[in-house]
Short mmCIF file of C-alpha atoms (C1' of nucleotides) in Angstrom, two decimals:
data_model
loop_
_atom_site.label_atom_id
_atom_site.label_comp_id
_atom_site.label_asym_id
_atom_site.label_seq_id
_atom_site.Cartn_x
_atom_site.Cartn_y
_atom_site.Cartn_z
CA MET A 1491 -86.88 -37.24 -123.60
CA LYS A 1492 -89.65 -39.89 -122.82
CA TYR A 1493 -88.53 -41.24 -119.58
CA ALA A 1494 -86.36 -39.08 -117.18
CA ALA A 1495 -84.23 -40.09 -113.67
CA PRO A 1496 -87.03 -39.20 -110.69
CA ARG A 1497 -86.96 -35.86 -109.48
CA GLY A 1498 -84.39 -35.62 -106.85
CA THR A 1499 -82.35 -38.89 -108.01
CA ARG A 1500 -79.42 -38.58 -109.92
CA ASP A 1501 -76.60 -41.17 -112.62
CA ILE A 1502 -73.76 -41.75 -111.55
CA LEU A 1503 -71.73 -41.85 -115.02
CA PRO A 1504 -68.96 -43.58 -115.90
CA ALA A 1505 -67.41 -40.44 -116.00
CA ASP A 1506 -67.94 -39.55 -112.45
CA SER A 1507 -67.78 -43.26 -110.57
CA PRO A 1508 -64.44 -43.65 -110.26
CA LEU A 1509 -64.39 -40.24 -108.13
CA TRP A 1510 -66.57 -42.13 -105.89
CA GLN A 1511 -64.36 -45.03 -105.66
CA LEU A 1512 -61.87 -43.22 -104.40
CA VAL A 1513 -64.60 -41.35 -101.72
CA GLU A 1514 -65.70 -44.80 -101.25
CA ASN A 1515 -62.25 -46.54 -100.60
CA VAL A 1516 -60.70 -44.02 -98.28
CA CYS A 1517 -64.11 -43.65 -96.10
CA ARG A 1518 -63.61 -47.37 -96.20
CA HIS A 1519 -59.94 -47.22 -95.14
CA TYR A 1520 -60.62 -45.37 -92.10
CA PHE A 1521 -62.97 -47.49 -90.77
CA THR A 1522 -60.97 -50.07 -90.88
CA LEU A 1523 -58.05 -48.10 -89.86
CA TYR A 1524 -60.23 -46.87 -86.96
CA ASN A 1525 -61.09 -51.24 -86.52
CA TYR A 1526 -65.24 -50.47 -87.87
CA ARG A 1527 -66.58 -53.25 -89.26
CA GLU A 1528 -68.81 -52.56 -92.18
CA ILE A 1529 -72.17 -53.81 -91.61
CA ARG A 1530 -75.24 -53.51 -94.66
CA THR A 1531 -78.90 -53.21 -93.84
CA PRO A 1532 -82.10 -53.29 -95.86
CA LEU A 1533 -82.64 -50.59 -98.03
CA PHE A 1534 -86.56 -49.93 -96.15
CA GLU A 1535 -87.50 -51.35 -92.97
CA SER A 1536 -90.81 -51.41 -91.07
CA THR A 1537 -92.58 -47.76 -91.33
CA GLU A 1538 -92.35 -47.36 -87.31
CA LEU A 1539 -88.87 -48.20 -86.59
CA PHE A 1540 -88.27 -44.72 -87.82
CA THR A 1541 -91.29 -43.05 -86.01
CA ARG A 1542 -89.91 -44.34 -83.26
CA SER A 1543 -86.35 -43.40 -83.51
CA ILE A 1544 -85.85 -39.87 -85.52
CA GLY A 1545 -89.30 -38.78 -83.75
CA ASP A 1546 -92.92 -38.10 -84.94
CA SER A 1547 -92.69 -34.13 -84.54
CA THR A 1548 -89.40 -34.30 -86.81
CA ASP A 1549 -89.31 -33.14 -90.58
CA ILE A 1550 -88.34 -36.28 -91.78
CA VAL A 1551 -91.03 -38.52 -90.47
CA LYS A 1552 -93.59 -35.53 -90.89
CA LYS A 1553 -92.87 -34.88 -94.41
CA GLU A 1554 -89.81 -36.65 -96.28
CA MET A 1555 -90.20 -40.37 -95.09
CA TYR A 1556 -90.73 -42.48 -98.91
CA THR A 1557 -93.98 -44.93 -97.32
CA PHE A 1558 -95.90 -47.32 -98.59
CA PRO A 1559 -97.66 -50.24 -98.01
CA ASP A 1560 -96.72 -54.14 -99.44
CA ARG A 1561 -98.84 -56.36 -100.39
CA LYS A 1562 -99.77 -57.70 -97.67
CA GLY A 1563 -100.45 -54.14 -96.00
CA ARG A 1564 -97.41 -53.59 -94.11
CA SER A 1565 -96.39 -49.96 -93.95
CA LEU A 1566 -92.86 -49.83 -94.36
CA THR A 1567 -90.16 -46.70 -95.45
CA LEU A 1568 -86.87 -46.26 -96.64
CA ARG A 1569 -84.73 -45.68 -94.90
CA PRO A 1570 -84.12 -41.89 -94.50
CA GLU A 1571 -81.05 -42.28 -92.20
CA ALA A 1572 -78.65 -45.52 -91.33
CA THR A 1573 -78.83 -45.41 -87.66
CA ALA A 1574 -81.73 -46.99 -86.88
CA ALA A 1575 -81.71 -49.72 -89.23
CA VAL A 1576 -77.87 -50.16 -87.58
CA VAL A 1577 -79.17 -50.54 -84.13
CA ARG A 1578 -81.96 -53.21 -85.46
CA ALA A 1579 -79.92 -54.78 -87.06
CA GLY A 1580 -77.46 -55.02 -84.00
CA LEU A 1581 -79.73 -55.84 -81.78
CA GLU A 1582 -81.68 -58.06 -84.01
CA ASN A 1583 -78.57 -60.35 -84.61
CA ASN A 1584 -76.97 -59.76 -80.33
CA LEU A 1585 -74.21 -57.38 -82.35
CA ILE A 1586 -74.71 -54.88 -79.43
CA THR A 1587 -75.22 -56.20 -75.96
CA ALA A 1588 -74.79 -53.81 -73.07
CA ASP A 1589 -71.34 -55.09 -71.69
CA SER A 1590 -69.51 -55.15 -75.20
CA LEU A 1591 -68.22 -52.50 -77.31
CA THR A 1592 -69.63 -52.40 -80.63
CA LYS A 1593 -67.93 -50.65 -84.06
CA LEU A 1594 -70.08 -50.13 -86.61
CA TYR A 1595 -70.01 -48.86 -90.12
CA TYR A 1596 -71.71 -48.75 -92.99
CA LEU A 1597 -72.08 -46.65 -96.92
CA GLY A 1598 -75.02 -46.39 -99.52
CA PRO A 1599 -78.11 -44.97 -100.60
CA MET A 1600 -80.73 -42.70 -98.39
CA PHE A 1601 -84.07 -41.42 -99.22
CA ARG A 1602 -85.99 -38.42 -98.32
CA TYR A 1603 -88.55 -36.80 -99.74
CA GLU A 1604 -87.27 -33.11 -99.92
CA ARG A 1605 -87.32 -30.44 -102.58
CA PRO A 1606 -84.02 -30.68 -104.66
CA GLN A 1607 -81.21 -27.90 -104.11
CA ALA A 1608 -77.65 -27.75 -103.91
CA GLY A 1609 -76.47 -30.54 -102.18
CA ARG A 1610 -79.94 -31.68 -101.61
CA GLN A 1611 -81.34 -35.12 -103.50
CA ARG A 1612 -84.00 -37.39 -103.00
CA GLN A 1613 -81.90 -40.15 -102.35
CA PHE A 1614 -78.20 -39.36 -102.33
CA HIS A 1615 -75.65 -41.07 -99.92
CA GLN A 1616 -74.20 -41.53 -96.42
CA ALA A 1617 -70.52 -43.45 -94.66
CA GLY A 1618 -70.78 -43.67 -90.73
CA ALA A 1619 -69.89 -45.32 -88.27
CA GLU A 1620 -71.37 -45.65 -84.96
CA VAL A 1621 -70.22 -47.31 -81.69
CA PHE A 1622 -72.40 -48.93 -79.09
CA GLY A 1623 -71.35 -49.93 -75.68
CA SER A 1624 -68.97 -47.28 -74.09
CA SER A 1625 -70.38 -43.54 -71.85
CA ASP A 1626 -66.68 -42.88 -72.36
CA PRO A 1627 -65.90 -39.46 -74.03
CA LEU A 1628 -63.11 -40.05 -75.47
CA LEU A 1629 -64.65 -42.43 -78.00
CA ASP A 1630 -66.62 -39.46 -78.90
CA ALA A 1631 -63.17 -37.40 -79.89
CA GLU A 1632 -62.01 -40.46 -81.56
CA VAL A 1633 -64.99 -40.47 -84.13
CA ILE A 1634 -64.87 -36.51 -84.95
CA LYS A 1635 -60.81 -37.76 -84.75
CA LEU A 1636 -62.20 -40.18 -87.81
CA CYS A 1637 -63.69 -38.13 -89.73
CA VAL A 1638 -61.52 -34.94 -89.63
CA ASP A 1639 -58.34 -37.44 -90.78
CA LEU A 1640 -60.79 -39.33 -94.09
CA PHE A 1641 -61.61 -35.54 -95.03
CA LYS A 1642 -57.92 -34.73 -94.59
CA ALA A 1643 -56.90 -37.37 -96.42
CA LEU A 1644 -58.97 -36.80 -99.30
CA GLY A 1645 -57.71 -33.29 -99.70
CA LEU A 1646 -60.24 -31.25 -97.78
CA LYS A 1647 -59.24 -27.90 -96.70
CA GLU A 1648 -60.54 -24.56 -95.26
CA LEU A 1649 -63.34 -27.20 -92.70
CA GLU A 1650 -64.49 -26.73 -89.91
CA VAL A 1651 -65.97 -28.86 -87.10
CA SER A 1652 -69.01 -27.50 -84.25
CA LEU A 1653 -68.77 -28.77 -81.17
CA ASN A 1654 -72.13 -28.77 -78.47
CA SER A 1655 -73.68 -30.37 -76.07
CA VAL A 1656 -77.34 -30.62 -75.86
CA GLY A 1657 -77.80 -32.49 -72.81
CA CYS A 1658 -79.42 -36.00 -71.21
CA ARG A 1659 -82.92 -35.85 -70.20
CA ASN A 1660 -81.99 -34.47 -67.25
CA CYS A 1661 -80.86 -31.38 -68.53
CA GLN A 1662 -82.85 -30.71 -71.79
CA PRO A 1663 -86.81 -29.84 -70.11
CA ALA A 1664 -84.73 -26.87 -68.30
CA TYR A 1665 -83.13 -25.53 -70.92
CA ARG A 1666 -85.47 -25.51 -72.85
CA THR A 1667 -87.63 -23.24 -70.47
CA ALA A 1668 -84.93 -21.05 -70.22
CA VAL A 1669 -84.16 -20.93 -74.33
CA GLN A 1670 -88.41 -20.37 -74.15
CA GLN A 1671 -88.44 -18.07 -71.50
CA TYR A 1672 -85.86 -15.80 -73.16
CA PHE A 1673 -87.23 -15.69 -76.53
CA ARG A 1674 -90.76 -15.24 -75.31
CA GLN A 1675 -89.06 -11.65 -73.57
CA HIS A 1676 -87.39 -11.00 -77.55
CA ALA A 1677 -91.01 -12.55 -79.15
CA LYS A 1678 -92.32 -8.80 -80.68
CA ALA A 1679 -88.74 -8.76 -82.61
CA LEU A 1680 -88.30 -12.12 -83.76
CA CYS A 1681 -88.93 -12.84 -87.71
CA ALA A 1682 -92.27 -14.54 -88.25
CA ASP A 1683 -90.58 -17.96 -88.27
CA CYS A 1684 -89.39 -17.71 -84.95
CA GLN A 1685 -92.25 -16.77 -83.64
CA ALA A 1686 -93.87 -19.94 -84.47
CA ARG A 1687 -91.27 -21.93 -83.46
CA LEU A 1688 -91.57 -19.79 -79.64
CA LEU A 1689 -93.80 -22.43 -79.45
CA THR A 1690 -93.05 -25.93 -81.62
CA ASN A 1691 -89.40 -25.42 -80.62
CA PRO A 1692 -87.79 -23.48 -79.20
CA LEU A 1693 -84.44 -24.46 -79.75
CA ARG A 1694 -84.59 -24.10 -83.35
CA ILE A 1695 -84.73 -20.40 -83.07
CA LEU A 1696 -81.37 -20.70 -82.42
CA ASP A 1697 -80.48 -22.32 -85.79
CA CYS A 1698 -82.42 -19.14 -87.23
CA LYS A 1699 -80.82 -17.10 -90.24
CA GLU A 1700 -82.71 -14.35 -90.03
CA GLY A 1701 -80.46 -11.36 -89.46
CA SER A 1702 -82.78 -9.43 -86.97
CA CYS A 1703 -82.97 -12.43 -85.02
CA GLN A 1704 -79.04 -12.85 -84.58
CA SER A 1705 -78.58 -10.59 -82.16
CA PHE A 1706 -80.44 -11.81 -79.78
CA ILE A 1707 -79.40 -15.38 -80.56
CA GLU A 1708 -75.62 -14.13 -79.42
CA LYS A 1709 -77.40 -13.47 -76.02
CA ALA A 1710 -79.77 -16.80 -75.25
CA PRO A 1711 -78.94 -18.80 -73.23
CA ALA A 1712 -76.04 -21.72 -73.92
CA ALA A 1713 -77.02 -25.15 -73.74
CA LEU A 1714 -73.27 -25.68 -72.26
CA ASP A 1715 -74.81 -23.33 -69.49
CA HIS A 1716 -77.26 -25.65 -68.47
CA LEU A 1717 -75.77 -28.96 -68.47
CA ASP A 1718 -75.90 -31.26 -65.60
CA GLN A 1719 -73.23 -32.35 -63.49
CA GLU A 1720 -72.15 -35.37 -65.33
CA CYS A 1721 -72.95 -33.89 -69.14
CA ARG A 1722 -70.66 -31.05 -68.32
CA ALA A 1723 -67.88 -33.03 -67.10
CA HIS A 1724 -68.43 -35.52 -70.34
CA PHE A 1725 -68.19 -32.87 -72.49
CA ASP A 1726 -64.74 -31.27 -70.26
CA LYS A 1727 -63.35 -34.87 -71.42
CA LEU A 1728 -64.38 -34.75 -74.49
CA VAL A 1729 -62.58 -31.23 -75.36
CA GLY A 1730 -59.57 -32.34 -73.39
CA TRP A 1731 -59.14 -35.31 -75.80
CA LEU A 1732 -59.68 -33.47 -78.83
CA ASP A 1733 -56.47 -31.07 -77.33
CA ALA A 1734 -54.70 -34.17 -77.11
CA TRP A 1735 -55.04 -34.70 -80.58
CA GLN A 1736 -55.05 -31.63 -81.67
CA VAL A 1737 -58.32 -31.70 -83.17
CA LYS A 1738 -59.37 -27.97 -83.97
CA TYR A 1739 -62.44 -27.56 -83.65
CA ARG A 1740 -65.04 -24.35 -82.71
CA VAL A 1741 -67.68 -24.52 -79.67
CA ASN A 1742 -71.14 -23.52 -81.28
CA SER A 1743 -74.01 -23.45 -78.81
CA ARG A 1744 -76.10 -22.80 -81.39
CA LEU A 1745 -75.88 -26.35 -83.14
CA VAL A 1746 -78.74 -28.58 -82.96
CA ARG A 1747 -79.14 -31.92 -83.54
CA GLY A 1748 -82.91 -32.25 -85.86
CA LEU A 1749 -82.84 -36.04 -84.74
CA ASP A 1750 -85.20 -36.84 -81.74
CA TYR A 1751 -81.97 -39.43 -80.03
CA TYR A 1752 -79.38 -37.39 -79.68
CA THR A 1753 -78.23 -36.91 -76.19
CA LYS A 1754 -74.89 -35.40 -75.46
CA THR A 1755 -72.18 -34.27 -77.96
CA ALA A 1756 -73.58 -32.89 -81.22
CA PHE A 1757 -71.11 -32.25 -83.74
CA GLU A 1758 -71.20 -31.09 -87.89
CA VAL A 1759 -68.11 -30.33 -89.69
CA VAL A 1760 -69.08 -28.19 -92.65
CA SER A 1761 -67.38 -27.03 -95.76
CA ARG A 1762 -66.83 -22.77 -96.32
CA GLN A 1763 -66.69 -24.42 -100.44
CA LEU A 1764 -71.08 -25.01 -99.96
CA GLY A 1765 -73.61 -22.97 -100.33
CA ALA A 1766 -76.67 -23.45 -97.81
CA GLN A 1767 -76.19 -27.12 -97.18
CA ASN A 1768 -72.91 -27.08 -96.00
CA ALA A 1769 -72.41 -30.15 -93.99
CA LEU A 1770 -70.18 -32.55 -94.56
CA CYS A 1771 -70.78 -34.75 -91.58
CA GLY A 1772 -73.16 -34.95 -89.21
CA GLY A 1773 -73.02 -36.86 -85.95
CA GLY A 1774 -73.63 -37.04 -81.77
CA ARG A 1775 -73.69 -39.12 -78.84
CA TYR A 1776 -77.55 -41.12 -78.25
CA ASP A 1777 -77.39 -42.58 -75.14
CA ASN A 1778 -81.26 -43.89 -75.06
CA LEU A 1779 -81.54 -45.15 -78.37
CA VAL A 1780 -80.62 -48.62 -77.87
CA GLU A 1781 -83.30 -48.85 -75.38
CA GLU A 1782 -85.59 -47.04 -77.19
CA LEU A 1783 -85.64 -50.18 -79.66
CA GLY A 1784 -85.83 -52.63 -77.10
CA GLY A 1785 -82.64 -53.21 -76.03
CA LYS A 1786 -80.92 -53.07 -72.75
CA PRO A 1787 -79.82 -49.51 -71.74
CA THR A 1788 -76.59 -48.97 -73.86
CA PRO A 1789 -74.65 -45.79 -74.64
CA ALA A 1790 -73.83 -45.10 -78.10
CA ILE A 1791 -72.62 -42.38 -80.92
CA GLY A 1792 -72.02 -41.86 -84.37
CA PHE A 1793 -71.74 -39.47 -87.05
CA ALA A 1794 -72.34 -39.70 -90.79
CA ILE A 1795 -71.33 -38.36 -93.71
CA GLY A 1796 -73.12 -36.91 -97.10
CA LEU A 1797 -71.29 -38.08 -100.17
CA GLU A 1798 -72.94 -36.47 -102.80
CA ARG A 1799 -71.76 -33.10 -101.06
CA LEU A 1800 -68.31 -34.61 -100.23
CA ILE A 1801 -68.02 -34.90 -104.16
CA GLU A 1802 -68.79 -31.50 -104.87
CA VAL A 1803 -66.41 -30.52 -102.44
CA MET A 1804 -63.88 -32.28 -103.69
CA ASN A 1805 -65.18 -31.11 -107.69
CA LYS A 1806 -63.95 -27.47 -106.74
CA LEU A 1807 -60.57 -29.25 -105.61
CA ASN A 1808 -59.79 -30.06 -108.68
CA LEU A 1809 -57.83 -32.87 -108.22
CA GLU A 1810 -56.05 -34.87 -110.75
CA ARG A 1811 -58.83 -38.20 -111.84
CA PRO A 1812 -57.50 -41.35 -111.38
CA ALA A 1813 -56.25 -42.67 -114.71
CA GLU A 1814 -59.10 -44.38 -116.52
CA GLY A 1815 -58.96 -46.63 -119.24
CA PRO A 1816 -57.81 -50.47 -120.38
CA GLU A 1817 -53.44 -51.62 -120.57
CA LEU A 1818 -54.11 -52.68 -123.73
CA PHE A 1819 -55.76 -52.46 -126.86
CA ILE A 1820 -55.18 -55.21 -129.73
CA ALA A 1821 -55.98 -53.23 -132.80
CA THR A 1822 -56.30 -56.02 -136.41
CA ILE A 1823 -56.25 -55.75 -139.43
CA GLY A 1824 -58.84 -58.32 -141.16
CA ASP A 1825 -60.08 -61.36 -140.31
CA ALA A 1826 -57.15 -64.20 -139.51
CA ALA A 1827 -55.98 -61.37 -137.60
CA ARG A 1828 -58.70 -61.00 -135.56
CA GLN A 1829 -58.57 -64.42 -134.67
CA VAL A 1830 -55.19 -63.97 -133.19
CA GLY A 1831 -56.43 -60.45 -131.46
CA VAL A 1832 -59.19 -62.84 -130.35
CA GLN A 1833 -56.95 -65.40 -128.64
CA LEU A 1834 -54.50 -62.03 -126.90
CA LEU A 1835 -56.67 -61.03 -125.98
CA ALA A 1836 -58.76 -63.62 -123.80
CA GLU A 1837 -54.85 -64.36 -122.53
CA ALA A 1838 -54.53 -60.59 -121.84
CA ARG A 1839 -57.46 -61.20 -119.45
CA SER A 1840 -56.59 -64.01 -117.30
CA LYS A 1841 -53.44 -62.75 -116.73
CA GLY A 1842 -54.86 -60.08 -115.34
CA VAL A 1843 -54.43 -57.13 -117.57
CA SER A 1844 -57.03 -55.01 -119.09
CA ALA A 1845 -57.90 -54.93 -123.05
CA ASP A 1846 -60.66 -54.84 -125.26
CA LEU A 1847 -60.48 -54.75 -129.10
CA ASP A 1848 -62.78 -53.51 -131.26
CA TYR A 1849 -66.32 -54.27 -132.10
CA LEU A 1850 -67.33 -52.14 -134.51
CA GLY A 1851 -65.68 -53.63 -137.90
CA LYS A 1852 -63.76 -49.69 -138.20
CA SER A 1853 -60.55 -49.13 -139.71
CA LEU A 1854 -56.79 -48.98 -138.61
CA LYS A 1855 -57.18 -45.98 -138.10
CA ALA A 1856 -60.61 -45.61 -136.16
CA GLN A 1857 -59.22 -48.22 -133.85
CA LEU A 1858 -56.30 -46.70 -133.10
CA LYS A 1859 -58.98 -43.06 -132.47
CA ALA A 1860 -61.22 -45.44 -130.14
CA ALA A 1861 -57.33 -46.48 -128.60
CA ASP A 1862 -57.13 -42.92 -128.16
CA ARG A 1863 -60.24 -42.02 -127.27
CA ILE A 1864 -60.52 -44.28 -124.02
CA LYS A 1865 -57.25 -43.74 -122.85
CA ALA A 1866 -55.38 -47.69 -123.30
CA ALA A 1867 -51.77 -47.45 -122.04
CA HIS A 1868 -51.05 -49.69 -124.65
CA VAL A 1869 -52.29 -50.41 -128.71
CA TYR A 1870 -51.24 -53.96 -130.17
CA ILE A 1871 -51.56 -54.14 -133.85
CA ILE A 1872 -51.64 -57.09 -135.80
CA GLY A 1873 -52.47 -57.26 -139.97
CA ASP A 1874 -50.81 -59.58 -142.53
CA GLU A 1875 -47.30 -58.35 -142.64
CA GLU A 1876 -47.38 -59.11 -138.33
CA LEU A 1877 -49.14 -62.53 -138.84
CA LYS A 1878 -46.17 -63.84 -141.44
CA LYS A 1879 -43.85 -63.15 -138.68
CA LYS A 1880 -46.12 -63.66 -135.56
CA THR A 1881 -45.14 -60.46 -134.55
CA GLY A 1882 -47.24 -57.50 -133.81
CA LEU A 1883 -46.38 -54.00 -133.12
CA LEU A 1884 -47.18 -52.42 -130.05
CA LYS A 1885 -47.66 -48.86 -129.63
CA ASN A 1886 -46.98 -47.17 -126.39
CA MET A 1887 -49.96 -43.81 -126.84
CA ALA A 1888 -48.04 -42.01 -124.85
CA THR A 1889 -44.83 -41.50 -126.33
CA ALA A 1890 -45.63 -42.63 -129.95
CA GLU A 1891 -42.81 -45.23 -129.47
CA GLN A 1892 -43.39 -48.77 -131.85
CA LYS A 1893 -41.65 -51.38 -130.79
CA GLU A 1894 -42.17 -55.38 -132.73
CA VAL A 1895 -42.97 -57.84 -130.10
CA PRO A 1896 -43.69 -61.52 -131.17
CA PHE A 1897 -47.07 -63.09 -130.00
CA ASP A 1898 -45.92 -65.09 -127.98
CA GLN A 1899 -43.67 -62.55 -126.17
CA LEU A 1900 -46.33 -60.42 -125.03
CA LEU A 1901 -48.10 -61.37 -121.91
CA ALA A 1902 -45.45 -63.35 -121.45
CA GLN A 1903 -44.01 -61.68 -118.19
CA SER A 1904 -47.69 -60.32 -117.61
CA ASP A 1905 -48.41 -63.05 -115.18
CA HIS A 1906 -51.62 -61.33 -112.33
CA SER A 1907 -54.19 -63.27 -112.22
CA CYS A 1908 -55.31 -62.70 -109.07
CA GLY A 1909 -58.31 -60.09 -110.23
CA CYS A 1910 -58.65 -57.60 -107.73
CA GLY A 1911 -58.41 -55.51 -110.63
CA ASP A 1912 -55.93 -52.20 -110.69
CA ASP A 1913 -55.17 -51.30 -106.99
CA CYS A 1914 -54.11 -55.03 -106.14
CA ARG A 1915 -51.48 -55.13 -103.38
CA CYS A 1916 -51.16 -59.09 -103.58
CA GLU A 1917 -48.21 -60.25 -105.44
"C1'" G B 1061 -95.22 -27.78 -97.95
"C1'" C B 1062 -93.59 -22.19 -99.33
"C1'" G B 1063 -90.85 -18.36 -102.65
"C1'" G B 1064 -87.12 -16.66 -106.47
"C1'" C B 1065 -84.98 -17.72 -111.53
"C1'" C B 1066 -84.75 -21.07 -115.72
"C1'" A B 1067 -86.22 -24.88 -119.76
"C1'" U B 1068 -82.98 -24.45 -127.51
"C1'" G B 1069 -78.80 -30.18 -130.64
"C1'" G B 1070 -74.72 -35.04 -126.19
"C1'" U B 1071 -73.10 -30.22 -123.32
"C1'" G B 1072 -72.24 -24.75 -123.16
"C1'" U B 1073 -74.91 -20.72 -125.76
"C1'" A B 1074 -77.39 -17.45 -129.10
"C1'" G B 1075 -81.59 -16.12 -131.52
"C1'" G B 1076 -86.90 -14.52 -132.21
"C1'" G B 1077 -94.98 -14.62 -134.70
"C1'" G B 1078 -93.33 -17.46 -141.12
"C1'" C B 1079 -84.89 -21.66 -143.99
"C1'" A B 1080 -82.62 -22.35 -135.83
"C1'" A B 1081 -77.84 -20.26 -135.33
"C1'" C B 1082 -72.71 -20.56 -133.40
"C1'" A B 1083 -68.30 -23.44 -130.34
"C1'" C B 1084 -67.20 -28.20 -128.26
"C1'" A B 1085 -68.19 -33.37 -127.94
"C1'" G B 1086 -69.11 -37.80 -131.51
"C1'" C B 1087 -69.21 -40.31 -136.38
"C1'" A B 1088 -67.51 -40.43 -141.05
"C1'" G B 1089 -64.10 -39.64 -144.94
"C1'" A B 1090 -59.75 -36.40 -147.31
"C1'" U B 1091 -57.40 -42.18 -151.81
"C1'" U B 1092 -53.08 -48.35 -149.90
"C1'" G B 1093 -51.78 -50.07 -142.73
"C1'" U B 1094 -51.57 -45.54 -137.95
"C1'" G B 1095 -55.10 -41.79 -131.68
"C1'" G B 1096 -54.23 -36.48 -130.27
"C1'" U B 1097 -53.42 -30.99 -135.18
"C1'" U B 1098 -56.33 -29.23 -139.59
"C1'" C B 1099 -60.26 -29.41 -143.21
"C1'" U B 1100 -64.70 -31.69 -144.89
"C1'" G B 1101 -69.41 -33.17 -144.34
"C1'" U B 1102 -73.01 -35.31 -140.45
"C1'" U B 1103 -76.09 -34.93 -135.53
"C1'" G B 1104 -82.50 -30.67 -133.31
"C1'" U B 1105 -90.55 -33.13 -132.46
"C1'" C B 1106 -86.49 -25.36 -129.80
"C1'" A B 1107 -89.14 -30.12 -122.02
"C1'" C B 1108 -94.56 -31.37 -122.57
"C1'" G B 1109 -100.11 -30.00 -122.62
"C1'" G B 1110 -103.46 -25.97 -123.77
"C1'" G B 1111 -104.44 -21.06 -125.48
"C1'" U B 1112 -104.12 -16.11 -128.73
"C1'" U B 1113 -102.73 -16.34 -134.16
"C1'" C B 1114 -103.84 -17.13 -141.27
"C1'" G B 1115 -99.24 -18.74 -138.77
"C1'" A B 1116 -95.86 -20.34 -132.59
"C1'" U B 1117 -89.84 -22.75 -131.17
"C1'" U B 1118 -90.81 -16.52 -130.05
"C1'" C B 1119 -96.02 -14.39 -126.76
"C1'" C B 1120 -99.99 -15.98 -123.23
"C1'" C B 1121 -101.20 -20.00 -118.95
"C1'" G B 1122 -100.73 -25.11 -117.18
"C1'" U B 1123 -97.97 -29.10 -116.53
"C1'" U B 1124 -93.01 -31.18 -115.44
"C1'" G B 1125 -88.13 -30.86 -114.08
"C1'" G B 1126 -83.48 -27.94 -113.45
"C1'" C B 1127 -80.44 -23.83 -109.86
"C1'" C B 1128 -81.14 -20.67 -106.25
"C1'" G B 1129 -83.14 -19.49 -100.89
"C1'" C B 1130 -86.49 -20.62 -97.01
"C1'" C B 1131 -88.21 -25.04 -94.04
"C1'" C B 1132 -84.68 -29.42 -92.33
"C1'" C B 1133 -80.50 -32.41 -92.64
"C1'" A B 1134 -75.51 -35.42 -94.60
#
RNA sequence: GCGGCCAUGGUGUAGGGGCAACACAGCAGAUUGUGGUUCUGUUGUCACGGGUUCGAUUCCCGUUGGCCGCCCCA
């Protein structure tokens, strides 16, 4: 093969795209239902936007960004996530202000230079939402419920919502110290990775999957026990709202987010039907980010859904694929019949009936076969006999029934010309 | 960035130092103008580069890529 898709990228082929469209439509539907409005930002931004927001010491910034100089030497980076870009765009266009509530959603490709693995690609897609302007814990509950509702609508089961609070600028340092001190006592028993983490990022030890570390992790200080009063109250109210809405969750004091900007609420939705990369959705509150990027202090919360992973789970669900294929296939025999067929083809399309015909000069038999293969619902057959009577044969491909329908009757009832496609509800 | 396994038609697999096999899909036929079944035919630089060899698709090394795990994340 001379040319192949770059490592970690994938083509979404016609066989898969109906499922993608379904997922995208459901996402848009639920975001809209919750009154979020779409924002589309550039796929690349100035590098500094990401280093500032995500954090210099995070893996994303240290080794996963697609960074390149443009022709004038400015450093640009393909977006590894969307939150920073949404904040930038919101501030630049005056969408985000400290005294009003703004709800935004996005959907599109992100880029991270990582080793490809199940559920992880270098170009991947996220759908996400962000709310700016309120620190009400009801919003934390709302975004979590939004995720859960959306997944349920897609038929997902065996999901688990993990919930934690990582505190704020006030309580984070003390907790970090407590964790560090605790693990220092058991340093010799920890795995090699964790011994290194003890110095660089002790909170990460809580996330270790090594069996030998588990017993220590279980007894480690919990983030929730080290929250200051405000953070604790926020968490308690959030939990109260989730209970009120009957959203099930599991408090997981080991849940740590990998991006520096998170404060207070952190959550994740994981699926048991995925491998090691099992988080379908992750998010949390980031009350300091807007200010960090040059805005007035503005509380915010958001999340992102990994669409590849979502689709992987849906593929395992074995759900029925949406019907594909045109409504009408026009099969003709001979040049004169083709003339008529071409006219009907245009008429069908102008009336909103998806239609196609043969472009390969195939025999009638082969045309039928082609129509069958593309899953056409009906075939309209025109040959010499039909030309004389100005009446074609309309065949239902599912039932094999066939009846005579005059040329001028074929599309008489169809008048669907809005051009908005099969899912249209405008009539 | 680190480790394990792997690379053969479009897809899924067999094979083995000297005609590369099978299934499915695709395309074309099986006498006149009717799809799904059946039958026949057809579809490959055995990932790339180098080495060993009279000869490599097969053995060895490297590269690239894939899967899985670590790290991290969605």
